[in-house]
CSV table of C-alpha atoms in Angstrom, one decimal:
chain,number,residue,atom,x,y,z
Y,1,UNK,CA,23.1,54.6,-26.9
Y,2,UNK,CA,19.6,53.8,-25.6
Y,3,UNK,CA,19.6,50.6,-27.6
Y,4,UNK,CA,23.0,49.6,-26.2
Y,5,UNK,CA,21.8,50.3,-22.7
Y,6,UNK,CA,18.8,48.0,-23.2
Y,7,UNK,CA,20.9,45.3,-24.7
Y,8,UNK,CA,23.4,45.5,-21.8
Y,9,UNK,CA,20.5,45.4,-19.3
Y,10,UNK,CA,19.0,42.3,-21.0
Y,11,UNK,CA,22.5,40.6,-21.0
Y,12,UNK,CA,23.0,41.4,-17.3
Y,13,UNK,CA,19.5,40.1,-16.5
Y,14,UNK,CA,20.2,36.9,-18.5
Y,15,UNK,CA,23.4,36.3,-16.5
Y,16,UNK,CA,21.5,36.8,-13.2
Y,17,UNK,CA,18.8,34.6,-14.4
Y,18,UNK,CA,21.3,31.9,-15.4
Y,19,UNK,CA,22.9,32.0,-12.0
Y,20,UNK,CA,19.5,31.7,-10.3
Y,21,UNK,CA,18.7,28.7,-12.4
Y,22,UNK,CA,22.0,27.0,-11.7
Y,23,UNK,CA,21.5,27.5,-7.9
Y,24,UNK,CA,17.9,26.3,-8.2
Y,25,UNK,CA,19.1,23.2,-10.1
Y,26,UNK,CA,21.7,22.5,-7.5
Y,27,UNK,CA,19.2,22.7,-4.6
Y,28,UNK,CA,16.8,20.5,-6.5
Y,29,UNK,CA,19.4,17.8,-6.9
Y,30,UNK,CA,20.1,17.8,-3.2
Y,31,UNK,CA,23.4,19.6,-3.0
Y,32,UNK,CA,24.4,21.6,0.0
Y,33,UNK,CA,22.8,25.1,0.1
Y,34,UNK,CA,25.6,27.6,-0.3
Y,35,UNK,CA,23.7,30.3,1.6
Y,36,UNK,CA,22.9,28.3,4.8
Y,37,UNK,CA,25.3,25.4,4.7
Y,38,UNK,CA,22.4,22.9,5.2
Y,39,UNK,CA,22.7,19.4,3.7
Y,40,UNK,CA,19.6,18.6,1.7
Y,41,UNK,CA,18.3,15.0,1.9
Y,42,UNK,CA,15.8,13.9,-0.8
Y,43,UNK,CA,12.7,11.8,0.1
Y,44,UNK,CA,10.6,10.4,-2.7
Y,45,UNK,CA,7.0,9.2,-2.1
Y,46,UNK,CA,4.1,8.4,-4.5
Y,47,UNK,CA,1.0,9.7,-2.5
Y,48,UNK,CA,0.6,13.5,-2.3
Y,49,UNK,CA,-1.8,13.1,0.7
Y,50,UNK,CA,1.3,12.2,2.8
Y,51,UNK,CA,3.2,15.4,2.1
Y,52,UNK,CA,1.5,17.3,5.0
Y,53,UNK,CA,2.1,14.7,7.8
Y,54,UNK,CA,5.6,14.1,6.6
Y,55,UNK,CA,6.3,17.9,6.4
Y,56,UNK,CA,5.0,18.4,9.9
Y,57,UNK,CA,7.2,15.5,11.2
Y,58,UNK,CA,10.3,16.8,9.3
Y,59,UNK,CA,9.8,20.4,10.4
Y,60,UNK,CA,10.2,19.2,14.0
Y,61,UNK,CA,13.2,17.1,13.0
Y,62,UNK,CA,14.8,20.2,11.3
Y,63,UNK,CA,14.3,22.3,14.4
Y,64,UNK,CA,16.5,19.9,16.3
Y,65,UNK,CA,18.9,19.4,13.3
Y,66,UNK,CA,19.4,22.9,11.8
Y,67,UNK,CA,22.2,21.6,9.6
Y,68,UNK,CA,19.8,19.4,7.6
Y,69,UNK,CA,16.9,19.9,5.3
Y,70,UNK,CA,14.6,17.2,3.9
Y,71,UNK,CA,13.0,17.8,0.6
Y,72,UNK,CA,10.0,15.7,-0.4
Y,73,UNK,CA,9.3,14.8,-4.0
Y,74,UNK,CA,6.1,13.2,-5.2
Y,75,UNK,CA,6.2,10.9,-8.2
Y,76,UNK,CA,2.7,9.6,-9.1
Y,77,UNK,CA,2.1,5.9,-8.5
Y,78,UNK,CA,1.4,5.2,-12.2
Y,79,UNK,CA,5.0,6.0,-13.1
Y,80,UNK,CA,6.7,5.5,-9.7
Y,81,UNK,CA,8.2,2.0,-10.1
Y,82,UNK,CA,9.4,2.6,-13.7
Y,83,UNK,CA,11.0,5.9,-12.9
Y,84,UNK,CA,12.6,4.6,-9.7
Y,85,UNK,CA,14.2,1.7,-11.6
Y,86,UNK,CA,15.6,4.1,-14.2
Y,87,UNK,CA,16.9,6.6,-11.6
Y,88,UNK,CA,18.5,3.9,-9.4
Y,89,UNK,CA,20.2,2.5,-12.4
Y,90,UNK,CA,21.3,5.9,-13.6
Y,91,UNK,CA,22.5,7.0,-10.2
Y,92,UNK,CA,20.0,9.9,-9.9
Y,93,UNK,CA,17.6,8.4,-7.3
Y,94,UNK,CA,16.8,10.3,-4.1
Y,95,UNK,CA,18.6,9.6,-0.9
Y,96,UNK,CA,15.4,8.0,0.5
Y,97,UNK,CA,12.4,6.6,-1.2
Y,98,UNK,CA,9.2,4.7,-0.5
Y,99,UNK,CA,9.4,1.0,-1.5
Y,100,UNK,CA,7.1,-1.9,-1.5
Y,101,UNK,CA,9.1,-4.1,-4.0
Y,102,UNK,CA,12.7,-3.9,-2.9
Y,103,UNK,CA,14.3,-7.3,-3.6
Y,104,UNK,CA,15.8,-6.5,-6.9
Y,105,UNK,CA,17.5,-3.3,-5.5
Y,106,UNK,CA,18.7,-5.2,-2.3
Y,107,UNK,CA,20.1,-8.1,-4.3
Y,108,UNK,CA,22.0,-5.7,-6.6
Y,109,UNK,CA,23.6,-3.9,-3.7
Y,110,UNK,CA,21.6,-0.6,-4.3
Y,111,UNK,CA,20.1,-0.4,-0.7
Y,112,UNK,CA,21.6,0.3,2.7
Y,113,UNK,CA,21.2,-2.4,5.4
Y,114,UNK,CA,18.9,-0.7,7.9
Y,115,UNK,CA,19.6,-3.1,10.8
Y,116,UNK,CA,23.3,-2.3,10.5
Y,117,UNK,CA,22.6,1.4,10.1
Y,118,UNK,CA,20.2,2.0,13.0
Y,119,UNK,CA,20.8,-1.0,15.3
Y,120,UNK,CA,18.6,-3.7,16.8
Y,121,UNK,CA,16.9,-1.4,19.3
Y,122,UNK,CA,15.3,0.5,16.4
Y,123,UNK,CA,14.1,-2.6,14.7
Y,124,UNK,CA,12.3,-3.9,17.9
Y,125,UNK,CA,9.9,-0.9,18.0
Y,126,UNK,CA,8.4,-1.7,14.5
Y,127,UNK,CA,5.4,-3.8,13.5
Y,128,UNK,CA,6.8,-7.4,13.3
Y,129,UNK,CA,4.8,-8.0,10.1
Y,130,UNK,CA,6.4,-5.0,8.5
Y,131,UNK,CA,9.9,-6.0,9.6
Y,132,UNK,CA,9.3,-9.5,8.1
Y,133,UNK,CA,8.1,-8.0,4.8
Y,134,UNK,CA,11.3,-6.0,4.4
Y,135,UNK,CA,13.7,-8.6,5.6
Y,136,UNK,CA,15.6,-10.6,3.0
Y,137,UNK,CA,18.7,-12.8,3.4
Y,138,UNK,CA,18.7,-12.0,7.2
Y,139,UNK,CA,18.9,-8.2,6.6
Y,140,UNK,CA,16.4,-5.4,6.8
Y,141,UNK,CA,16.1,-3.2,3.7
Y,142,UNK,CA,13.7,-0.4,4.7
Y,143,UNK,CA,12.4,1.5,7.7
Y,144,UNK,CA,8.7,0.6,8.1
Y,145,UNK,CA,6.5,3.7,8.0
Y,146,UNK,CA,2.9,2.5,8.1
Y,147,UNK,CA,0.9,-0.7,7.8
Y,148,UNK,CA,-2.5,-1.4,6.2
Y,149,UNK,CA,-3.7,-3.6,9.0
Y,150,UNK,CA,-5.7,-6.6,7.9
Y,151,UNK,CA,-8.5,-6.8,5.4
Y,152,UNK,CA,-12.1,-6.3,6.5
Y,153,UNK,CA,-15.6,-5.8,5.1
Y,154,UNK,CA,-17.2,-2.4,4.8
Y,155,UNK,CA,-21.0,-2.8,4.8
Y,156,UNK,CA,-24.0,-0.6,3.9
Y,157,UNK,CA,-26.3,-0.6,7.0
Y,158,UNK,CA,-29.3,0.4,5.0
Y,159,UNK,CA,-28.9,-2.4,2.5
Y,160,UNK,CA,-28.3,-4.9,5.2
Y,161,UNK,CA,-31.5,-3.8,7.0
Y,162,UNK,CA,-33.5,-4.0,3.8
Y,163,UNK,CA,-32.3,-7.6,3.2
Y,164,UNK,CA,-32.9,-8.6,6.9
Y,165,UNK,CA,-29.2,-9.3,7.4
Y,166,UNK,CA,-27.8,-8.5,10.9
Y,167,UNK,CA,-24.1,-7.2,10.9
Y,168,UNK,CA,-23.3,-10.0,13.3
Y,169,UNK,CA,-24.1,-12.5,10.5
Y,170,UNK,CA,-21.1,-11.1,8.6
Y,171,UNK,CA,-18.7,-11.7,11.5
Y,172,UNK,CA,-19.9,-15.3,11.8
Y,173,UNK,CA,-20.0,-16.0,8.0
Y,174,UNK,CA,-17.8,-18.7,6.4
Y,175,UNK,CA,-17.4,-19.9,2.9
Y,176,UNK,CA,-16.5,-23.3,1.4
Y,177,UNK,CA,-16.4,-24.7,-2.1
Y,178,UNK,CA,-17.3,-28.2,-0.9
Y,179,UNK,CA,-19.1,-28.1,2.4
Y,180,UNK,CA,-21.4,-25.8,4.5
Y,181,UNK,CA,-21.4,-22.2,3.2
Y,182,UNK,CA,-23.1,-19.5,5.2
Y,183,UNK,CA,-21.6,-16.6,3.3
Y,184,UNK,CA,-23.3,-17.2,-0.1
Y,185,UNK,CA,-26.9,-17.2,1.3
Y,186,UNK,CA,-26.1,-13.9,2.9
Y,187,UNK,CA,-24.9,-12.5,-0.5
Y,188,UNK,CA,-28.0,-13.9,-2.2
Y,189,UNK,CA,-30.2,-12.0,0.2
Y,190,UNK,CA,-28.3,-8.8,-0.3
Y,191,UNK,CA,-28.5,-9.2,-4.1
Y,192,UNK,CA,-32.2,-9.0,-3.9
Y,193,UNK,CA,-32.0,-5.4,-2.6
Y,194,UNK,CA,-28.9,-4.1,-4.3
Y,195,UNK,CA,-27.4,-4.2,-7.8
Y,196,UNK,CA,-24.4,-6.1,-6.4
Y,197,UNK,CA,-23.8,-7.9,-3.1
Y,198,UNK,CA,-20.0,-8.1,-2.9
Y,199,UNK,CA,-16.8,-7.1,-4.7
Y,200,UNK,CA,-15.4,-10.5,-5.7
Y,201,UNK,CA,-12.9,-9.8,-8.5
Y,202,UNK,CA,-9.3,-9.3,-9.5
Y,203,UNK,CA,-8.1,-7.4,-6.4
Y,204,UNK,CA,-4.8,-9.0,-5.3
Y,205,UNK,CA,-4.4,-7.7,-1.8
Y,206,UNK,CA,-8.0,-7.4,-0.6
Y,207,UNK,CA,-9.7,-10.3,-2.3
Y,208,UNK,CA,-7.4,-12.9,-3.9
Y,209,UNK,CA,-4.8,-13.2,-1.1
Y,210,UNK,CA,-7.4,-13.6,1.7
Y,211,UNK,CA,-9.3,-16.3,-0.2
Y,212,UNK,CA,-6.1,-18.1,-1.2
Y,213,UNK,CA,-4.9,-18.1,2.4
Y,214,UNK,CA,-8.3,-19.1,3.9
Y,215,UNK,CA,-8.5,-22.0,1.5
Y,216,UNK,CA,-5.2,-23.2,2.9
Y,217,UNK,CA,-3.0,-22.1,0.0
Y,218,UNK,CA,0.1,-19.9,-0.3
Y,219,UNK,CA,1.1,-17.4,-3.0
Y,220,UNK,CA,4.8,-18.1,-2.9
Y,221,UNK,CA,7.2,-20.6,-1.4
Y,222,UNK,CA,10.5,-18.6,-1.2
Y,223,UNK,CA,10.8,-17.0,-4.7
Y,224,UNK,CA,8.7,-19.8,-6.4
Y,225,UNK,CA,5.0,-19.1,-7.2
Y,226,UNK,CA,2.7,-21.8,-5.9
Y,227,UNK,CA,-0.8,-20.3,-6.0
Y,228,UNK,CA,-2.0,-22.9,-8.6
Y,229,UNK,CA,-2.3,-25.6,-5.8
Y,230,UNK,CA,-5.6,-27.4,-5.1
Y,231,UNK,CA,-6.3,-24.9,-2.4
Y,232,UNK,CA,-5.7,-22.1,-4.9
Y,233,UNK,CA,-8.2,-23.7,-7.3
Y,234,UNK,CA,-10.7,-23.7,-4.4
Y,235,UNK,CA,-10.2,-20.1,-3.4
Y,236,UNK,CA,-10.1,-18.6,-6.9
Y,237,UNK,CA,-12.9,-20.9,-8.1
Y,238,UNK,CA,-15.2,-19.7,-5.3
Y,239,UNK,CA,-14.6,-16.1,-6.3
Y,240,UNK,CA,-15.2,-16.7,-9.9
Y,241,UNK,CA,-18.4,-18.5,-9.1
Y,242,UNK,CA,-19.7,-15.4,-7.2
Y,243,UNK,CA,-19.1,-13.3,-10.3
Y,244,UNK,CA,-20.8,-15.9,-12.6
Y,245,UNK,CA,-23.8,-16.0,-10.2
Y,246,UNK,CA,-24.0,-12.1,-10.6
Y,247,UNK,CA,-23.5,-11.6,-6.9
Y,248,UNK,CA,-20.6,-9.4,-7.7
Y,249,UNK,CA,-20.1,-6.8,-10.5
Y,250,UNK,CA,-19.0,-7.9,-14.0
Y,251,UNK,CA,-15.3,-8.7,-14.3
Y,252,UNK,CA,-15.2,-6.3,-17.2
Y,253,UNK,CA,-15.7,-3.5,-14.6
Y,254,UNK,CA,-13.5,-4.8,-11.8
Y,255,UNK,CA,-10.3,-5.4,-13.7
Y,256,UNK,CA,-7.1,-5.1,-11.6
Y,257,UNK,CA,-6.5,-1.5,-10.5
Y,258,UNK,CA,-10.1,-0.5,-11.1
Y,259,UNK,CA,-11.9,1.7,-8.4
Y,260,UNK,CA,-15.3,0.5,-9.7
Y,261,UNK,CA,-16.2,-1.5,-6.6
Y,262,UNK,CA,-15.2,1.3,-4.2
Y,263,UNK,CA,-17.2,3.8,-6.2
Y,264,UNK,CA,-20.2,1.4,-6.4
Y,265,UNK,CA,-20.1,1.1,-2.6
Y,266,UNK,CA,-20.0,4.8,-2.1
Y,267,UNK,CA,-22.9,5.2,-4.5
Y,268,UNK,CA,-25.0,2.8,-2.5
Y,269,UNK,CA,-25.0,0.1,-5.2
Y,270,UNK,CA,-22.7,-2.4,-3.6
Y,271,UNK,CA,-23.7,-3.9,-0.2
Y,272,UNK,CA,-20.4,-5.3,0.9
Y,273,UNK,CA,-16.9,-3.9,0.0
Y,274,UNK,CA,-14.0,-6.0,1.1
Y,275,UNK,CA,-10.9,-3.9,1.4
Y,276,UNK,CA,-8.2,-2.5,3.8
Y,277,UNK,CA,-7.8,0.5,6.1
Y,278,UNK,CA,-6.3,2.5,3.2
Y,279,UNK,CA,-9.9,3.2,2.0
Y,280,UNK,CA,-11.3,4.1,5.4
Y,281,UNK,CA,-10.7,7.8,5.2
Y,282,UNK,CA,-12.3,8.2,1.8
Y,283,UNK,CA,-15.4,6.1,2.8
Y,284,UNK,CA,-15.7,8.1,6.0
Y,285,UNK,CA,-15.7,11.4,4.1
Y,286,UNK,CA,-17.8,10.4,1.1
Y,287,UNK,CA,-20.4,7.7,2.2
Y,288,UNK,CA,-23.9,9.3,2.5
Y,289,UNK,CA,-25.4,6.3,4.3
Y,290,UNK,CA,-24.9,4.5,7.5
Y,291,UNK,CA,-22.0,2.0,7.3
Y,292,UNK,CA,-19.8,-0.2,9.4
Y,293,UNK,CA,-16.9,-2.6,9.4
Y,294,UNK,CA,-17.1,-6.4,9.8
Y,295,UNK,CA,-14.7,-9.3,9.7
Y,296,UNK,CA,-13.9,-11.1,6.5
Y,297,UNK,CA,-15.6,-14.5,5.9
Y,298,UNK,CA,-13.7,-17.5,7.2
Y,299,UNK,CA,-12.7,-20.2,4.8
Y,300,UNK,CA,-11.7,-23.9,5.3
Y,301,UNK,CA,-8.4,-22.7,7.0
Y,302,UNK,CA,-10.1,-19.9,9.0
Y,303,UNK,CA,-9.8,-16.1,8.5
Y,304,UNK,CA,-6.5,-15.3,6.8
Y,305,UNK,CA,-5.4,-11.9,5.8
Y,306,UNK,CA,-2.2,-10.2,4.6
Y,307,UNK,CA,-0.7,-7.2,6.4
Y,308,UNK,CA,1.0,-5.0,3.8
Y,309,UNK,CA,3.4,-2.2,4.8
Y,310,UNK,CA,5.2,0.7,3.2
Y,311,UNK,CA,8.8,1.4,4.1
Y,312,UNK,CA,11.5,3.9,3.3
Y,313,UNK,CA,14.6,2.5,1.6
Y,314,UNK,CA,18.0,4.2,1.7
Y,315,UNK,CA,20.0,4.6,-1.5
Y,316,UNK,CA,23.4,3.0,-0.9
Y,317,UNK,CA,24.9,5.5,-3.3
Y,318,UNK,CA,23.9,8.6,-1.2
Y,319,UNK,CA,26.4,11.3,-0.9
Y,320,UNK,CA,25.2,12.0,2.7
Y,321,UNK,CA,25.2,8.7,4.6
Y,322,UNK,CA,25.3,10.3,8.1
Y,323,UNK,CA,22.5,12.7,7.2
Y,324,UNK,CA,20.4,9.8,5.8
Y,325,UNK,CA,21.0,7.8,9.1
Y,326,UNK,CA,19.8,10.7,11.2
Y,327,UNK,CA,16.6,11.2,9.0
Y,328,UNK,CA,15.8,7.5,9.1
Y,329,UNK,CA,16.3,7.4,12.8
Y,330,UNK,CA,13.8,10.1,13.3
Y,331,UNK,CA,11.2,8.8,10.8
Y,332,UNK,CA,11.5,5.4,12.4
Y,333,UNK,CA,11.1,6.7,15.9
Y,334,UNK,CA,7.9,7.0,17.9
Y,335,UNK,CA,8.2,10.8,17.9
Y,336,UNK,CA,8.7,11.0,14.1
Y,337,UNK,CA,6.3,8.3,13.1
Y,338,UNK,CA,3.3,9.4,15.1
Y,339,UNK,CA,2.5,12.2,12.7
Y,340,UNK,CA,1.2,9.6,10.1
Y,341,UNK,CA,-1.7,8.8,12.5
Y,342,UNK,CA,-2.6,12.4,13.1
Y,343,UNK,CA,-5.8,12.5,11.0
Y,344,UNK,CA,-6.5,8.8,10.9
Y,345,UNK,CA,-4.9,8.4,7.6
Y,346,UNK,CA,-2.9,5.3,8.3
Y,347,UNK,CA,-1.6,3.0,10.9
Y,348,UNK,CA,1.9,3.9,12.1
Y,349,UNK,CA,4.5,1.1,11.9
Y,350,UNK,CA,5.9,2.0,15.4
Y,351,UNK,CA,3.8,-0.3,17.5
Y,352,UNK,CA,3.6,2.1,20.5
Y,353,UNK,CA,1.9,4.6,18.2
Y,354,UNK,CA,-0.8,2.5,16.7
Y,355,UNK,CA,-3.3,3.3,19.5
Y,356,UNK,CA,-3.4,6.8,18.1
Y,357,UNK,CA,-5.1,5.5,14.9
Y,358,UNK,CA,-7.7,3.5,16.9
Y,359,UNK,CA,-8.4,6.5,19.2
Y,360,UNK,CA,-8.9,8.8,16.3
Y,361,UNK,CA,-11.5,6.7,14.6
Y,362,UNK,CA,-13.1,5.8,18.0
Y,363,UNK,CA,-13.7,9.6,18.5
Y,364,UNK,CA,-15.5,9.6,15.2
Y,365,UNK,CA,-17.7,6.7,16.2
Y,366,UNK,CA,-16.0,4.1,14.0
Y,367,UNK,CA,-14.8,0.7,15.3
Y,368,UNK,CA,-11.7,-0.3,13.4
Y,369,UNK,CA,-11.2,-3.4,15.5
Y,370,UNK,CA,-11.7,-5.9,12.5
Y,371,UNK,CA,-8.6,-4.6,10.8
Y,372,UNK,CA,-6.6,-5.6,13.8
Y,373,UNK,CA,-8.6,-8.6,15.0
Y,374,UNK,CA,-8.2,-10.6,11.8
Y,375,UNK,CA,-4.4,-10.4,12.2
Y,376,UNK,CA,-4.6,-12.5,15.4
Y,377,UNK,CA,-5.1,-15.5,13.2
Y,378,UNK,CA,-2.8,-16.8,10.5
Y,379,UNK,CA,-1.5,-14.5,7.8
Y,380,UNK,CA,-0.6,-15.0,4.2
Y,381,UNK,CA,2.5,-13.2,2.9
Y,382,UNK,CA,1.8,-10.4,0.3
Y,383,UNK,CA,4.5,-11.6,-2.0
Y,384,UNK,CA,8.0,-10.3,-3.0
Y,385,UNK,CA,11.3,-11.4,-4.3
Y,386,UNK,CA,13.3,-10.7,-7.5
Y,387,UNK,CA,11.2,-9.6,-10.4
Y,388,UNK,CA,8.0,-9.5,-8.3
Y,389,UNK,CA,6.4,-6.3,-10.0
Y,390,UNK,CA,7.0,-7.9,-13.4
Y,391,UNK,CA,5.5,-11.2,-12.2
Y,392,UNK,CA,2.4,-9.5,-11.0
Y,393,UNK,CA,2.0,-7.7,-14.3
Y,394,UNK,CA,2.5,-10.9,-16.2
Y,395,UNK,CA,-0.3,-12.8,-14.4
Y,396,UNK,CA,-2.7,-9.9,-14.2
Y,397,UNK,CA,-4.2,-10.2,-17.7
Y,398,UNK,CA,-4.6,-13.9,-17.2
Y,399,UNK,CA,-6.5,-13.3,-14.0
Y,400,UNK,CA,-8.8,-10.9,-15.8
Y,401,UNK,CA,-9.6,-13.5,-18.4
Y,402,UNK,CA,-10.3,-16.1,-15.6
Y,403,UNK,CA,-12.8,-13.8,-13.9
Y,404,UNK,CA,-14.4,-13.1,-17.2
Y,405,UNK,CA,-15.0,-16.9,-17.5
Y,406,UNK,CA,-12.9,-17.2,-20.6
Y,407,UNK,CA,-10.3,-19.5,-19.1
Y,408,UNK,CA,-11.1,-22.3,-16.6
Y,409,UNK,CA,-9.8,-21.6,-13.2
Y,410,UNK,CA,-7.2,-24.5,-13.0
Y,411,UNK,CA,-5.8,-23.7,-16.5
Y,412,UNK,CA,-5.7,-20.0,-15.7
Y,413,UNK,CA,-3.8,-20.5,-12.5
Y,414,UNK,CA,-1.3,-22.8,-14.2
Y,415,UNK,CA,-0.8,-20.3,-17.0
Y,416,UNK,CA,-0.5,-17.4,-14.6
Y,417,UNK,CA,2.1,-19.2,-12.5
Y,418,UNK,CA,4.2,-20.1,-15.6
Y,419,UNK,CA,4.0,-16.5,-16.8
Y,420,UNK,CA,4.9,-15.1,-13.4
Y,421,UNK,CA,7.9,-17.4,-13.0
Y,422,UNK,CA,9.2,-16.5,-16.5
Y,423,UNK,CA,8.8,-12.8,-15.9
Y,424,UNK,CA,10.6,-13.0,-12.5
Y,425,UNK,CA,13.6,-14.7,-14.1
Y,426,UNK,CA,14.1,-12.1,-16.8
């Protein structure tokens, strides 16, 4: 009898556990919660540091929209793009997801037209560069969330002082492969007091695009890759020459995706670290020396930077289109977007809220003006179009070999362009 009671109890518990698991699975997949009647909208991002500001924003949204719940899922960057492609193809993608390479999804009809969904008044409040980045074929395919601002140069005050370099010299510096060059002499002075002067290397957004643009070149013309132009040879050639002269770390250490340069700067081994606002918070928290931010060097075509943005795309196959519209309207509004600037983490895409970022860092004694001032000049597009992630991957190893000095710059650029174009067509 006792054994039978125990067996019955176990069976009953198994049934209860099974029901709990089924309910949990249903909630996880974004179905309506039976107990509350709330519709669950899924939002997928790749950076866990954004969970807290998004949660704070969405908690306020949910207080005013008690029939909705937004559930945040974090998929690490290393697997984000591949998993997103599989989930979109399999019909299991979240209702909303961060996107920076959207053209393939838009062309395949997998995304919702944001302009049609939210209207022109919403679009007018967003950073123009971000809107341009997510516009294709006359339609907007994501709600801009935050922008990186332009590229600037973080500098170590102690190393500059030891080399007798005034910070103002950085703001006035210019480079040229053929004419007067005031930047290289500064680097040579810094190399005398530090293991490395500057982070020239295979860094697409922070190094290669600014040099390509300031040489007068372009990365793409429409969906065609054109970075192997004479201007491209000048820009990339100058960067490779800095590595060859040992003014920058070895290319074996600064391969694409490496944090070597940032870590070297934080360790006081690199005098100048050219990068974006996305590294500001970490440098502010971890640098144990005096530092500041200067303008990037000007090239033959002036100072040219890119202005990358991250946006939220809407899954065209969502089962909750009206709920998605309401969530996107909130996250794209001044009231919903301002949370992303709360701790100086990033620059909101809503233009009226960008002052919050500058004020936060001003209160901490840090002038972030170079990230904004550089964008007053010409910009170079950060790239996109069908097959763009595959194209970047195809050219990456060739660029690594170029910086290692194993392939001459003109040949490497031709090979990389051919590889990128072929990968994009697949």
